[in-house]
CSV table of C-alpha atoms and ligand atoms in Angstrom, one decimal:
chain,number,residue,atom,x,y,z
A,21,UNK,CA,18.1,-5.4,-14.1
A,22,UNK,CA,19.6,-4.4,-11.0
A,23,UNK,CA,19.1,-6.9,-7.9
A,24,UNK,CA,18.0,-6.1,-3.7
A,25,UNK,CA,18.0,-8.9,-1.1
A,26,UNK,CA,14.5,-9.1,-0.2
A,27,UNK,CA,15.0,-8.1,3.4
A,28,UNK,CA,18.0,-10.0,4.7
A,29,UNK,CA,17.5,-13.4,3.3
A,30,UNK,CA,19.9,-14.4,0.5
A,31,UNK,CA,16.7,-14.2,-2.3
A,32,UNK,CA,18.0,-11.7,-5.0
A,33,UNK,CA,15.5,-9.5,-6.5
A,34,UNK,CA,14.9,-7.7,-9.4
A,35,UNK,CA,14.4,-3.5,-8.0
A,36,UNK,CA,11.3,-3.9,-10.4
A,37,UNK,CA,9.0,-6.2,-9.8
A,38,UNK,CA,5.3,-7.3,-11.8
A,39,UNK,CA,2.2,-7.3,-10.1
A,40,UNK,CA,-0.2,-9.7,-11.8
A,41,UNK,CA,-3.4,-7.9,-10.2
A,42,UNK,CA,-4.5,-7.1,-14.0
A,43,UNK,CA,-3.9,-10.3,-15.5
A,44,UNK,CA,-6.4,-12.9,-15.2
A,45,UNK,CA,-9.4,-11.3,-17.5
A,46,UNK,CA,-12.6,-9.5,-15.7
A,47,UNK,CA,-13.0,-9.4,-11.9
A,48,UNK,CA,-17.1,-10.8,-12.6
A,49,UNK,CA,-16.6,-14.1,-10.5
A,50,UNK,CA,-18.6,-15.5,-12.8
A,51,UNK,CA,-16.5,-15.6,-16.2
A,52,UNK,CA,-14.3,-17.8,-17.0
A,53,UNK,CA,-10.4,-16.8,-18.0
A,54,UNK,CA,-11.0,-16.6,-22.0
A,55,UNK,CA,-8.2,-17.3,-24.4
A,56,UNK,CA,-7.3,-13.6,-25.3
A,57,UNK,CA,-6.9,-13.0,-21.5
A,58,UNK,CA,-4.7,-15.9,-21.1
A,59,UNK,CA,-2.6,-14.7,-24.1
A,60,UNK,CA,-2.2,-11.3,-23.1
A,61,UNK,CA,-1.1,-12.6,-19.4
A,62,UNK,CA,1.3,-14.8,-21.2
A,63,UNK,CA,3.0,-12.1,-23.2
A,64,UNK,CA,2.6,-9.4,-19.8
A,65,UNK,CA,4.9,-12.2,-18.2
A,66,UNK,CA,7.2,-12.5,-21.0
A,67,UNK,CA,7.8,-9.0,-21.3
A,68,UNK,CA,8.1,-8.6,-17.9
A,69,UNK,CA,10.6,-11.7,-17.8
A,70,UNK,CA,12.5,-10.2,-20.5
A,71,UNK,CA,13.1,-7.1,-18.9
A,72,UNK,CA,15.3,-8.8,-16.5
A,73,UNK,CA,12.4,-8.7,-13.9
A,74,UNK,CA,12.3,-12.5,-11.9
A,75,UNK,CA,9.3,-11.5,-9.4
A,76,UNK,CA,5.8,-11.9,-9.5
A,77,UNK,CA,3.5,-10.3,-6.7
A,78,UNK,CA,-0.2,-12.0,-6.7
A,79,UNK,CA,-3.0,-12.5,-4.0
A,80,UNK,CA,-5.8,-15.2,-3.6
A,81,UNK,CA,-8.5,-12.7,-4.2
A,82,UNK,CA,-6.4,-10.7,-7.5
A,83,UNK,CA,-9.8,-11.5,-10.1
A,84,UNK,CA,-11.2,-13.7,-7.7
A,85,UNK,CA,-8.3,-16.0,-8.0
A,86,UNK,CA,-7.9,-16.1,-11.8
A,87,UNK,CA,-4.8,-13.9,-11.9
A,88,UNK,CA,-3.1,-17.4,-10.0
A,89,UNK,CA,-4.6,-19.7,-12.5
A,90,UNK,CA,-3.3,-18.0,-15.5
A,91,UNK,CA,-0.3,-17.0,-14.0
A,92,UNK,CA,0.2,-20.9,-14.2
A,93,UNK,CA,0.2,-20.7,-18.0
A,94,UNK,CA,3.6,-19.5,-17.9
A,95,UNK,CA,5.0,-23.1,-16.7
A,96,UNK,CA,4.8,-24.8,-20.0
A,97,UNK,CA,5.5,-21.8,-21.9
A,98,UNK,CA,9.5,-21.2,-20.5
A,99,UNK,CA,10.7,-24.4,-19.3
A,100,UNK,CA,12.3,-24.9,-16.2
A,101,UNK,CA,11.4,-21.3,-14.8
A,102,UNK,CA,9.8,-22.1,-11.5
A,103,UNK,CA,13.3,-22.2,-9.5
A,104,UNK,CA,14.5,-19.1,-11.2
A,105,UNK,CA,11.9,-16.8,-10.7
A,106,UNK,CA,10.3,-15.6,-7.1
A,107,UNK,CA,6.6,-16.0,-6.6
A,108,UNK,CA,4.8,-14.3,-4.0
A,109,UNK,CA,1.0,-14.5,-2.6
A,110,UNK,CA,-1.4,-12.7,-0.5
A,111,UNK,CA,-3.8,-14.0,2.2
A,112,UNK,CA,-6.4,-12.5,4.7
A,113,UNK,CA,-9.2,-10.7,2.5
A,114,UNK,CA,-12.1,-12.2,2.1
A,115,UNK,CA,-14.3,-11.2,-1.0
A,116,UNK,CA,-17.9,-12.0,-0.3
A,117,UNK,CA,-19.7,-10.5,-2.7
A,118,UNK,CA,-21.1,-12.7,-5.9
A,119,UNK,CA,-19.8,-10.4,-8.2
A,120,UNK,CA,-16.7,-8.0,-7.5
A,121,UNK,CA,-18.3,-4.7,-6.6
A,122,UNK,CA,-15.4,-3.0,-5.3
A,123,UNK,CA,-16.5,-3.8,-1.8
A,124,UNK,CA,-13.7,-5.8,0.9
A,125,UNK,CA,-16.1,-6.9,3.4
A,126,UNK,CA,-13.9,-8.6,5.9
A,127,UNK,CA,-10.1,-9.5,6.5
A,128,UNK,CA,-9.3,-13.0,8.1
A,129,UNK,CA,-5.9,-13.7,9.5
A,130,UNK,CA,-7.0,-17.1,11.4
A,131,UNK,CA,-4.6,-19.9,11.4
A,132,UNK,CA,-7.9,-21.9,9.4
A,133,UNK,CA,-8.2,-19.0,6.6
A,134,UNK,CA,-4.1,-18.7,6.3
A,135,UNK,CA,-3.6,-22.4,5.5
A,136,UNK,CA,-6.9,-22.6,3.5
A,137,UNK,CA,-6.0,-19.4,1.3
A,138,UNK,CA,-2.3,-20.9,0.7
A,139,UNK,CA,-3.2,-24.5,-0.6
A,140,UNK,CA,-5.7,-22.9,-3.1
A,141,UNK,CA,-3.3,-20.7,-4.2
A,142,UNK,CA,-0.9,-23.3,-4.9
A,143,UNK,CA,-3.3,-24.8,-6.7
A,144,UNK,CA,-3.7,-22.2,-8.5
A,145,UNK,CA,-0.6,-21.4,-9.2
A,146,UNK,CA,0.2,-25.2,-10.0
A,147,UNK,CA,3.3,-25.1,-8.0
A,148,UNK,CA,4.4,-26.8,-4.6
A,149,UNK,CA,6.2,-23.8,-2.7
A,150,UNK,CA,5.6,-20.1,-2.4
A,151,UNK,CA,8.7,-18.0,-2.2
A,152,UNK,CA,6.7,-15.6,0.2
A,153,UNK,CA,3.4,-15.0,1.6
A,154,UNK,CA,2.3,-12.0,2.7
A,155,UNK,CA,-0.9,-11.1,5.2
A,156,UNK,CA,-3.0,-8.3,2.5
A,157,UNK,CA,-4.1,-5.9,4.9
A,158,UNK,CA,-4.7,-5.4,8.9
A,159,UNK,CA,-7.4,-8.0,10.5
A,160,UNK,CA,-8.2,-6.0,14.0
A,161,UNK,CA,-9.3,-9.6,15.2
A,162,UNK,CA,-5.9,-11.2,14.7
A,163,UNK,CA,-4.5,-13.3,17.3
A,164,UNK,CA,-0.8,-13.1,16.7
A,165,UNK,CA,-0.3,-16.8,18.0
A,166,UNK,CA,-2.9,-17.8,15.8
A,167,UNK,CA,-0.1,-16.7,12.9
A,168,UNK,CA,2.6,-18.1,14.4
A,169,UNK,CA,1.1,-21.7,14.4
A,170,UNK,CA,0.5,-20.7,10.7
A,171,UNK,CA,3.4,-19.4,9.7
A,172,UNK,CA,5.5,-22.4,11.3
A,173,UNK,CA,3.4,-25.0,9.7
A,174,UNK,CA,3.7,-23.5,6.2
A,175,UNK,CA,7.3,-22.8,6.8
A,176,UNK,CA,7.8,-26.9,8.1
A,177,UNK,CA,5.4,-28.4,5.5
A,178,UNK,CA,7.7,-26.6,2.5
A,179,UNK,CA,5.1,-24.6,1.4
A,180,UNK,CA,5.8,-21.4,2.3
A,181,UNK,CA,10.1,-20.2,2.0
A,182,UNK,CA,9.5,-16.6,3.7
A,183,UNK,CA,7.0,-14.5,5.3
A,184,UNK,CA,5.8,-10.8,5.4
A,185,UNK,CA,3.5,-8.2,5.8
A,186,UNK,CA,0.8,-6.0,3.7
A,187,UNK,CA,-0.5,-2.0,4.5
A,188,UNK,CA,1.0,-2.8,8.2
A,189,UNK,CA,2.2,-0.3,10.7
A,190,UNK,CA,5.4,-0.3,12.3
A,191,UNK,CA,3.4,-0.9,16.2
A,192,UNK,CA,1.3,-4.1,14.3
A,193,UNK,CA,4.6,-5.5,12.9
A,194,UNK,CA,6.3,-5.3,16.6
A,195,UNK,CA,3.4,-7.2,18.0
A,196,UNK,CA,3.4,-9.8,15.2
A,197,UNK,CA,7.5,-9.8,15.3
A,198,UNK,CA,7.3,-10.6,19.3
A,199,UNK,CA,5.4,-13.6,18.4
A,200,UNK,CA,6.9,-15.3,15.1
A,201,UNK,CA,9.8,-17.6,14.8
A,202,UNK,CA,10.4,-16.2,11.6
A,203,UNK,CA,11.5,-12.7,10.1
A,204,UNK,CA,9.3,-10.3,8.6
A,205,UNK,CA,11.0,-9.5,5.1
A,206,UNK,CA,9.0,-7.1,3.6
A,207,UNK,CA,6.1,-5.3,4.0
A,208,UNK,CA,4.1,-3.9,0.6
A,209,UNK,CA,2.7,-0.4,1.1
A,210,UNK,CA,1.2,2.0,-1.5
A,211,UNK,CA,4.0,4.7,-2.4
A,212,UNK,CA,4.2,6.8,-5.3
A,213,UNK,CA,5.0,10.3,-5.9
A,214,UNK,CA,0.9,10.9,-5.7
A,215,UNK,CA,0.7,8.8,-2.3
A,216,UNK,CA,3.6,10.5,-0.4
A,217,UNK,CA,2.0,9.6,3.5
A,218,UNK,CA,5.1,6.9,4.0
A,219,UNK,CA,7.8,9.5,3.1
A,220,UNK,CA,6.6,12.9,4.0
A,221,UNK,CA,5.6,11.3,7.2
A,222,UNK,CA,9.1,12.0,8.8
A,223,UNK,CA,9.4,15.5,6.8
A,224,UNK,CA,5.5,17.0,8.4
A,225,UNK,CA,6.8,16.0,11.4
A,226,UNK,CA,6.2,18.7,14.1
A,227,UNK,CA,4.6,20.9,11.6
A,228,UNK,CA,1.4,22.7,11.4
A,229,UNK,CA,1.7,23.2,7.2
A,230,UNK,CA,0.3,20.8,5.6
A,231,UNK,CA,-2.5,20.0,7.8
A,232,UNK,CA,-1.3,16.7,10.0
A,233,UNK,CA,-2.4,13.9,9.1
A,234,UNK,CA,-1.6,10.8,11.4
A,235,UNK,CA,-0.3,7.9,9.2
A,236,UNK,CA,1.6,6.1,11.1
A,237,UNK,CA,5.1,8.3,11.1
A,238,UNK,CA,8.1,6.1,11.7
A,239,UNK,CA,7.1,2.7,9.5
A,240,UNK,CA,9.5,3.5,6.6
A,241,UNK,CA,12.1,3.7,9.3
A,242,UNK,CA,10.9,1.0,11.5
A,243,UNK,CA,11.2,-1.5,8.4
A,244,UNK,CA,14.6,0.1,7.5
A,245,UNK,CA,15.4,-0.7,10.8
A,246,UNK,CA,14.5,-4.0,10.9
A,247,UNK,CA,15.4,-5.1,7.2
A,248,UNK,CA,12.2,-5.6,6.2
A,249,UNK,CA,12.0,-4.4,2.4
A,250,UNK,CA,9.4,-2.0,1.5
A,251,UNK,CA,7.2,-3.2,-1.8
A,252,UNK,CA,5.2,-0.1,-3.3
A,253,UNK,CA,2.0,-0.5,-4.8
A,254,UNK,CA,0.5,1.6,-7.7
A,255,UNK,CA,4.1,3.1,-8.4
A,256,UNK,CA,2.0,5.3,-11.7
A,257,UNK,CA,-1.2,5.3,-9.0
A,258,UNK,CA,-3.6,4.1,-11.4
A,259,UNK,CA,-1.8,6.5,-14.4
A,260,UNK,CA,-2.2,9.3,-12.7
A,261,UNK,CA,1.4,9.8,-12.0
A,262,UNK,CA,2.2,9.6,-15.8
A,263,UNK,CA,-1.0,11.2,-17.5
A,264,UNK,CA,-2.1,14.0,-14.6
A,265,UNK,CA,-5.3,13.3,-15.1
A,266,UNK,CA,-7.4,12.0,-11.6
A,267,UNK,CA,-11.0,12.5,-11.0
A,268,UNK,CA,-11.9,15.1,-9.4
A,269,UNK,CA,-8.7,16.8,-11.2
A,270,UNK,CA,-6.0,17.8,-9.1
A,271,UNK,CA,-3.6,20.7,-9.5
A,272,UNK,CA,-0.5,18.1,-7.8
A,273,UNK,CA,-1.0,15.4,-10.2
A,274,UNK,CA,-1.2,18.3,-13.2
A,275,UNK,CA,2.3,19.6,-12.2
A,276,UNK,CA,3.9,16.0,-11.0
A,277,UNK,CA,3.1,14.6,-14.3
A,278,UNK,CA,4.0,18.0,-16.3
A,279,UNK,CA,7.0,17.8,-14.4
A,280,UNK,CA,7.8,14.2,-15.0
A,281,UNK,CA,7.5,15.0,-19.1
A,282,UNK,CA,9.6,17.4,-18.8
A,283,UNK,CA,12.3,15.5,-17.0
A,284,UNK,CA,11.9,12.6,-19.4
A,285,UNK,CA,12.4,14.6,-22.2
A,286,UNK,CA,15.6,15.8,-20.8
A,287,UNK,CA,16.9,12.2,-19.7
A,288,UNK,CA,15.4,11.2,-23.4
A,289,UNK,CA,14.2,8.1,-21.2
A,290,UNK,CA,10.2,7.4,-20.9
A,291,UNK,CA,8.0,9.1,-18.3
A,292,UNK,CA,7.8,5.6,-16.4
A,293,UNK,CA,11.3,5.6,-16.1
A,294,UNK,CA,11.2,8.7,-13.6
A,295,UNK,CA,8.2,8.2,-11.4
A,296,UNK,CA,10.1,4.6,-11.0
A,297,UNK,CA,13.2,6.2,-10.4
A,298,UNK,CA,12.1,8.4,-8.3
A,299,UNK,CA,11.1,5.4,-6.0
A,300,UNK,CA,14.5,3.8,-6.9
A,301,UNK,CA,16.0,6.7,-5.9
A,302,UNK,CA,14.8,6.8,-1.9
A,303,UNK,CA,17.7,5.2,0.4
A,304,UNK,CA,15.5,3.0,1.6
A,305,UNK,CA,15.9,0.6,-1.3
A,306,UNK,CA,11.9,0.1,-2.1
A,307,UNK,CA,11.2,-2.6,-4.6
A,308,UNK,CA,8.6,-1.4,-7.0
A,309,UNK,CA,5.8,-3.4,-7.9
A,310,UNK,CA,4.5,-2.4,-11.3
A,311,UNK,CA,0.7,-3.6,-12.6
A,312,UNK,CA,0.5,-2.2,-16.3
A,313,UNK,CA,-0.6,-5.0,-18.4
A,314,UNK,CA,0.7,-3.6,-21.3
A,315,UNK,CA,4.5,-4.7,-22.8
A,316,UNK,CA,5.0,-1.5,-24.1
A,317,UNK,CA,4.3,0.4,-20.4
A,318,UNK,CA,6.0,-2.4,-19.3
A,319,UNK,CA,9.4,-1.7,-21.1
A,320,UNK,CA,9.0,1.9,-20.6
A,321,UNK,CA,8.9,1.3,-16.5
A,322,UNK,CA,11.9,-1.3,-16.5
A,323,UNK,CA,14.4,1.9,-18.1
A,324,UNK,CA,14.2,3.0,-15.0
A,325,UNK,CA,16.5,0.6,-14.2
A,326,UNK,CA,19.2,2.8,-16.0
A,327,UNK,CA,18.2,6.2,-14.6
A,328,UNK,CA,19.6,8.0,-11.7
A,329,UNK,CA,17.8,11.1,-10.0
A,330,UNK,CA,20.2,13.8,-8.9
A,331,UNK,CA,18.7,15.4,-5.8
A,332,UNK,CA,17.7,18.4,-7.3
A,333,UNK,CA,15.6,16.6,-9.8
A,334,UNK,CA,14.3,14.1,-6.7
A,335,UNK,CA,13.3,17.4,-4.7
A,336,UNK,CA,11.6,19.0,-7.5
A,337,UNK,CA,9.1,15.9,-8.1
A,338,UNK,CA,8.5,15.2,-4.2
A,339,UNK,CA,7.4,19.1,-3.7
A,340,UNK,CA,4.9,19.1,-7.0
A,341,UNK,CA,3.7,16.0,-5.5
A,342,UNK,CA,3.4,16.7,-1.7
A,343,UNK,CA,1.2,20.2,-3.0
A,344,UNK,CA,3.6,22.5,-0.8
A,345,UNK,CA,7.5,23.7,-0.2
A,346,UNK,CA,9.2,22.2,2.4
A,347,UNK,CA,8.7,23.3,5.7
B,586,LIG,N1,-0.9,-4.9,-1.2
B,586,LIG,C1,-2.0,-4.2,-1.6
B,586,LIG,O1,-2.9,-3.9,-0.9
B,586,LIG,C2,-2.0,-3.9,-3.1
B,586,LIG,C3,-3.0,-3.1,-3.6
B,586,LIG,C4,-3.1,-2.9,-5.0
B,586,LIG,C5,-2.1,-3.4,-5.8
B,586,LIG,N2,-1.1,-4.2,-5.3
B,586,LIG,C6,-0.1,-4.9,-6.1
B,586,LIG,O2,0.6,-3.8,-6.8
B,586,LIG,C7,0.6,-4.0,-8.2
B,586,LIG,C8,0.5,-2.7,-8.9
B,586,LIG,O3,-0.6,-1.9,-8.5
B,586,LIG,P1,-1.5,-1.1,-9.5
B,586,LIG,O4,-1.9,-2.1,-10.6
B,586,LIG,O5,-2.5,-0.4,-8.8
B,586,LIG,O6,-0.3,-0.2,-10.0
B,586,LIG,P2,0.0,0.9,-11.1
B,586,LIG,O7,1.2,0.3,-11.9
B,586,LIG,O8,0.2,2.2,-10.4
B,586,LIG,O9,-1.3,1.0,-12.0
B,586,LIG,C9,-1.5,0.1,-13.1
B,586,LIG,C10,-2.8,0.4,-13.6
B,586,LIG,O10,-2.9,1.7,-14.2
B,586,LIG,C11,-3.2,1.6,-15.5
B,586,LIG,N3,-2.6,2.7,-16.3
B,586,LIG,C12,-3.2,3.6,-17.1
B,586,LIG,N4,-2.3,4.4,-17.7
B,586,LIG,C13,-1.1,4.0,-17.3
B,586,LIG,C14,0.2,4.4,-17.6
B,586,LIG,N5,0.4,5.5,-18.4
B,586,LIG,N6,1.2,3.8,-17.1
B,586,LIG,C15,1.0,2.7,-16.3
B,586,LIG,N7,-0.2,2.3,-16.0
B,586,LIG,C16,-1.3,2.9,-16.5
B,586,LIG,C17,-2.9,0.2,-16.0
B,586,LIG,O11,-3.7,-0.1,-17.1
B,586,LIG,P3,-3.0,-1.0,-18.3
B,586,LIG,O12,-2.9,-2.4,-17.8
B,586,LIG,O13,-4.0,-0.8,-19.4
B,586,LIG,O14,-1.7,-0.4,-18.6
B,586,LIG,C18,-3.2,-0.6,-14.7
B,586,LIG,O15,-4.6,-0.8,-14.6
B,586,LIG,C19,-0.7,-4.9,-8.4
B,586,LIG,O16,-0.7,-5.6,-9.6
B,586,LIG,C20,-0.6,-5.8,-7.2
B,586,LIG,O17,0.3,-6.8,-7.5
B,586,LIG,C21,-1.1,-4.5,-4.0
């Protein structure tokens, strides 16, 4: 598996990385982790180990903290593991609900909340460090000196190696950047080829067709910019990308994934392999962070290590899934 430096710090990378949102059993708070969850977490890992992939994306909140605890299975399963692999967390939602509804009620970036989500996510994750930690998603009430106090603790108590950001703008990374005394390495944003905003920002630029839509234009090139490595969420968005099929149906995910088939055939690789290469393929060197939990889905997205776009095939997939020609 081909490696990135995770912004500009000397951690290596696979390109492909597992998201562990799915393993962990129900998200009912209420249930316990059962064995055939745990077993089928073990062997996601496995797979996803064997593939050549050495990171792992979580968050305190991923099952209401049960994708951590059987994350931690994987300990006594491949010895001596922990220095060779890269573990990252999320902090700053809080879940309120009894029972997972769907529902975020309330993000919470305070320097109480940041230290508080960490420790139980090492507990969790029965380890002593996190290789990064990343704030989940915008808290309009953050005090950015409030972070820094955080962030330097962490950093000075050896619990936290690097930092980063979540669903950020490039303006709300500048303010945090002017007031932390470390850098911001990467910042995880939902991309795919049916969640385009991040990359067709620059192209709609200026243009009346499509409809604008204000979402935050210049991020992808602020965090080029500034070395801060772009993580993409729900590469296959939910499937969708791979099967067509969204609810209510729509006529760009029909032709994205008819075209993806098509391309796969050709290539004789899976369809995974192109809606990941496709990613792979942008200059701005995204990491992908992949959340099947299935080994075979699994192996089918790590090909894409071995597959290379040309740009003809790139701008063929980006126009089925942006809905329009280029302006
Ligand atoms: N920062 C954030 O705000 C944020 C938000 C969401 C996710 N994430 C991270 O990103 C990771 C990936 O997100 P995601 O899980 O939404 O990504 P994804 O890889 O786009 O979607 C995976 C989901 O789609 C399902 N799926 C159905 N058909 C599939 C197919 N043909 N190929 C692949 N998957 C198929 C999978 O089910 P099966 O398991 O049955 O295959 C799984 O539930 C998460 O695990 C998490 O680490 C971050």
């Amino acid at each position: 598996m081909k490696t990135i430096h995770l912004g500009n710090t000397p951690l290596e990378v696979s390109r492909i990385a597992y998201g562990c949102m799915g393993i962990g059993g129900s998200w009912d708070r209420t249930e316990p982790i059962g064995e055939q969850s745990k077993r089928e977490a073990v062997q996601a890992i496995r797979t996803a180990l064997d593939e050549g992939i050495n990171f792992f994306d979580h968050a305190d909140i991923y099952r209401w903290g049960k994708s951590e605890e059987v994350f931690a299975a994987i300990w006594s399963e491949v010895p001596h593991l922990r220095d060779k692999i890269i573990v990252q967390s999320k902090c700053g939602i809080i879940l309120d609900n009894q029972r997972y509804e769907g529902s975020l009620t309330n993000f919470d970036f305070s320097y109480e909340h940041i230290l508080r989500s960490v420790e139980a996510s090492l507990k969790r994750l029965k380890t002593e460090y996190l290789d990064v930690l990343l704030l989940h998603r915008p808290d309009p009430l953050m005090e950015p000196e409030e972070v820094a106090r955080a962030f330097d603790d962490l950093q000075a108590s050896g619990k936290v190696r690097y930092f980063g950001v979540s669903n950020q703008s490039a303006a709300l990374i500048e303010l945090l950047r002017k007031h932390l005394h470390q850098p911001i390495i990467a910042n995880q944003l939902e991309v795919s080829l049916l969640h385009l905003h991040l990359i067709d920002a620059a192209v709609v630029f200026n243009q009346d067709r499509p409809a604008r839509v204000l979402r935050n234009e210049g991020t992808l090139e602020y965090c080029r910019q500034h070395d801060i490595t772009i993580q993409a969420w729900a590469p296959f968005k939910k499937g969708a990308v791979i099967t067509g099929v969204t609810e209510p149906p729509s006529q760009a995910a029909q032709e994205v994934a008819q075209l993806i088939g098509e391309i796969a055939q050709a290539k004789g690789v899976s369809k995974e392999a192109i809606a990941l290469a496709w990613l792979l393929r942008h200059p701005a060197k995204m990491q992908v962070i992949i959340g099947t939990t299935k080994p075979e889905r699994i192996k089918a997205a790590c090909e894409a290590d071995g597959v290379e776009l040309t740009r003809d095939e790139w701008y063929r997939l980006f126009i089925a899934g942006r809905g329009d020609r280029m302006p």
